[in-house]
mmCIF file of C-alpha atoms in Angstrom:
data_model
loop_
_atom_site.group_PDB
_atom_site.id
_atom_site.type_symbol
_atom_site.label_atom_id
_atom_site.label_comp_id
_atom_site.label_asym_id
_atom_site.label_seq_id
_atom_site.Cartn_x
_atom_site.Cartn_y
_atom_site.Cartn_z
ATOM 1 C CA UNK A 288 -11.342 79.177 79.943
ATOM 2 C CA UNK A 289 -13.999 80.726 76.620
ATOM 3 C CA UNK A 290 -17.086 79.745 78.787
ATOM 4 C CA UNK A 291 -15.631 82.068 81.702
ATOM 5 C CA UNK A 292 -15.182 84.877 79.063
ATOM 6 C CA UNK A 293 -18.622 84.302 77.572
ATOM 7 C CA UNK A 294 -20.593 84.045 80.726
ATOM 8 C CA UNK A 295 -18.450 87.483 81.627
ATOM 9 C CA UNK A 296 -19.923 89.138 78.301
ATOM 10 C CA UNK A 297 -23.386 87.822 79.181
ATOM 11 C CA UNK A 298 -23.248 89.444 82.461
ATOM 12 C CA UNK A 299 -21.954 93.155 80.964
ATOM 13 C CA UNK A 300 -24.662 92.607 78.549
ATOM 14 C CA UNK A 301 -27.497 92.306 81.049
ATOM 15 C CA UNK A 302 -26.272 94.765 83.103
ATOM 16 C CA UNK A 303 -25.898 97.315 80.108
ATOM 17 C CA UNK A 304 -29.418 96.280 79.233
ATOM 18 C CA UNK A 305 -30.511 96.924 82.860
ATOM 19 C CA UNK A 306 -29.161 100.257 83.070
ATOM 20 C CA UNK A 307 -30.879 101.123 80.010
ATOM 21 C CA UNK A 308 -34.134 100.109 80.948
ATOM 22 C CA UNK A 309 -33.834 101.953 84.002
ATOM 23 C CA UNK A 310 -32.725 105.291 82.595
ATOM 24 C CA UNK A 311 -35.672 104.715 80.153
ATOM 25 C CA UNK A 312 -37.904 104.428 83.159
ATOM 26 C CA UNK A 313 -36.226 107.544 85.031
ATOM 27 C CA UNK A 314 -37.064 109.491 82.176
ATOM 28 C CA UNK A 315 -40.158 108.313 81.291
ATOM 29 C CA UNK A 316 -41.425 108.872 85.539
ATOM 30 C CA UNK A 317 -39.835 112.518 84.851
ATOM 31 C CA UNK A 318 -42.321 113.071 81.723
ATOM 32 C CA UNK A 319 -44.984 111.775 83.610
ATOM 33 C CA UNK A 320 -44.345 114.270 86.889
ATOM 34 C CA UNK A 321 -43.675 117.528 84.664
ATOM 35 C CA UNK A 322 -47.056 116.822 82.674
ATOM 36 C CA UNK A 323 -48.885 116.262 85.934
ATOM 37 C CA UNK A 324 -47.615 119.292 87.318
ATOM 38 C CA UNK A 325 -48.476 121.473 84.639
ATOM 39 C CA UNK A 326 -52.057 120.005 84.367
ATOM 40 C CA UNK A 327 -52.417 120.552 88.256
ATOM 41 C CA UNK A 328 -51.137 124.239 87.762
ATOM 42 C CA UNK A 329 -54.122 124.915 85.112
ATOM 43 C CA UNK A 330 -56.890 122.815 86.732
ATOM 44 C CA UNK A 331 -56.041 123.659 90.444
ATOM 45 C CA UNK A 332 -55.097 127.399 89.977
ATOM 46 C CA UNK A 333 -52.021 126.781 91.147
ATOM 47 C CA UNK A 334 -52.766 125.334 94.266
ATOM 48 C CA UNK A 335 -51.080 121.642 94.540
ATOM 49 C CA UNK A 336 -50.260 118.956 97.189
ATOM 50 C CA UNK A 337 -47.827 116.399 97.557
ATOM 51 C CA UNK A 338 -50.543 113.667 97.346
ATOM 52 C CA UNK A 339 -52.325 115.060 94.307
ATOM 53 C CA UNK A 340 -49.041 115.263 92.369
ATOM 54 C CA UNK A 341 -48.414 111.667 93.141
ATOM 55 C CA UNK A 342 -52.133 110.809 91.994
ATOM 56 C CA UNK A 343 -52.013 112.725 88.879
ATOM 57 C CA UNK A 344 -48.591 111.577 88.159
ATOM 58 C CA UNK A 345 -49.202 107.865 89.195
ATOM 59 C CA UNK A 346 -45.698 107.805 90.887
ATOM 60 C CA UNK A 347 -43.910 107.039 94.377
ATOM 61 C CA UNK A 348 -45.237 109.706 96.684
ATOM 62 C CA UNK A 349 -41.981 110.329 97.417
ATOM 63 C CA UNK A 350 -40.537 110.866 94.330
ATOM 64 C CA UNK A 351 -43.716 113.079 93.233
ATOM 65 C CA UNK A 352 -42.957 114.784 96.835
ATOM 66 C CA UNK A 353 -39.134 115.552 95.693
ATOM 67 C CA UNK A 354 -40.200 116.925 92.390
ATOM 68 C CA UNK A 355 -42.692 119.012 93.713
ATOM 69 C CA UNK A 356 -40.211 120.614 95.858
ATOM 70 C CA UNK A 357 -37.786 121.186 93.374
ATOM 71 C CA UNK A 358 -40.637 123.206 91.612
ATOM 72 C CA UNK A 359 -41.470 124.963 94.976
ATOM 73 C CA UNK A 360 -37.503 126.326 95.015
ATOM 74 C CA UNK A 361 -37.879 126.937 91.076
ATOM 75 C CA UNK A 362 -40.976 129.256 91.118
ATOM 76 C CA UNK A 363 -40.555 130.167 94.738
ATOM 77 C CA UNK A 364 -44.016 128.634 95.958
ATOM 78 C CA UNK A 365 -45.672 129.214 98.994
ATOM 79 C CA UNK A 366 -46.562 126.806 101.520
ATOM 80 C CA UNK A 367 -49.900 126.773 102.714
ATOM 81 C CA UNK A 368 -51.864 124.442 105.541
ATOM 82 C CA UNK A 369 -55.435 124.006 105.460
ATOM 83 C CA UNK A 370 -57.448 122.836 108.503
ATOM 84 C CA UNK A 371 -56.725 119.699 108.447
ATOM 85 C CA UNK A 372 -53.226 119.906 108.454
ATOM 86 C CA UNK A 373 -52.381 118.980 104.750
ATOM 87 C CA UNK A 374 -49.395 120.918 103.151
ATOM 88 C CA UNK A 375 -50.194 122.798 100.118
ATOM 89 C CA UNK A 376 -48.367 124.837 97.657
ATOM 90 C CA UNK A 377 -49.360 127.984 96.214
ATOM 91 C CA UNK A 378 -47.528 128.602 92.822
ATOM 92 C CA UNK A 379 -47.672 131.964 90.855
ATOM 93 C CA UNK A 380 -50.733 132.245 88.524
ATOM 94 C CA UNK A 381 -50.093 131.199 84.804
#
């Protein structure tokens, strides 16, 4: 019976460790996104595409797109489409 209890405690500790690692990774990605967003705002004069966001933050494109869309709502950015059909968002000037 003690072995089962030990295995249960070990499994719980492992799950807690995974949750902590996941939370740390999530915070790190959020920080990468935030840093990349403000750097792109400065460097690109407020004109940012989702692919630029993903490349600058070095995160999954879907995560970058979600972050960028949240910023679009927050700052009331305007969507623009270039001649190639690529979408960019124009943010207010800094």
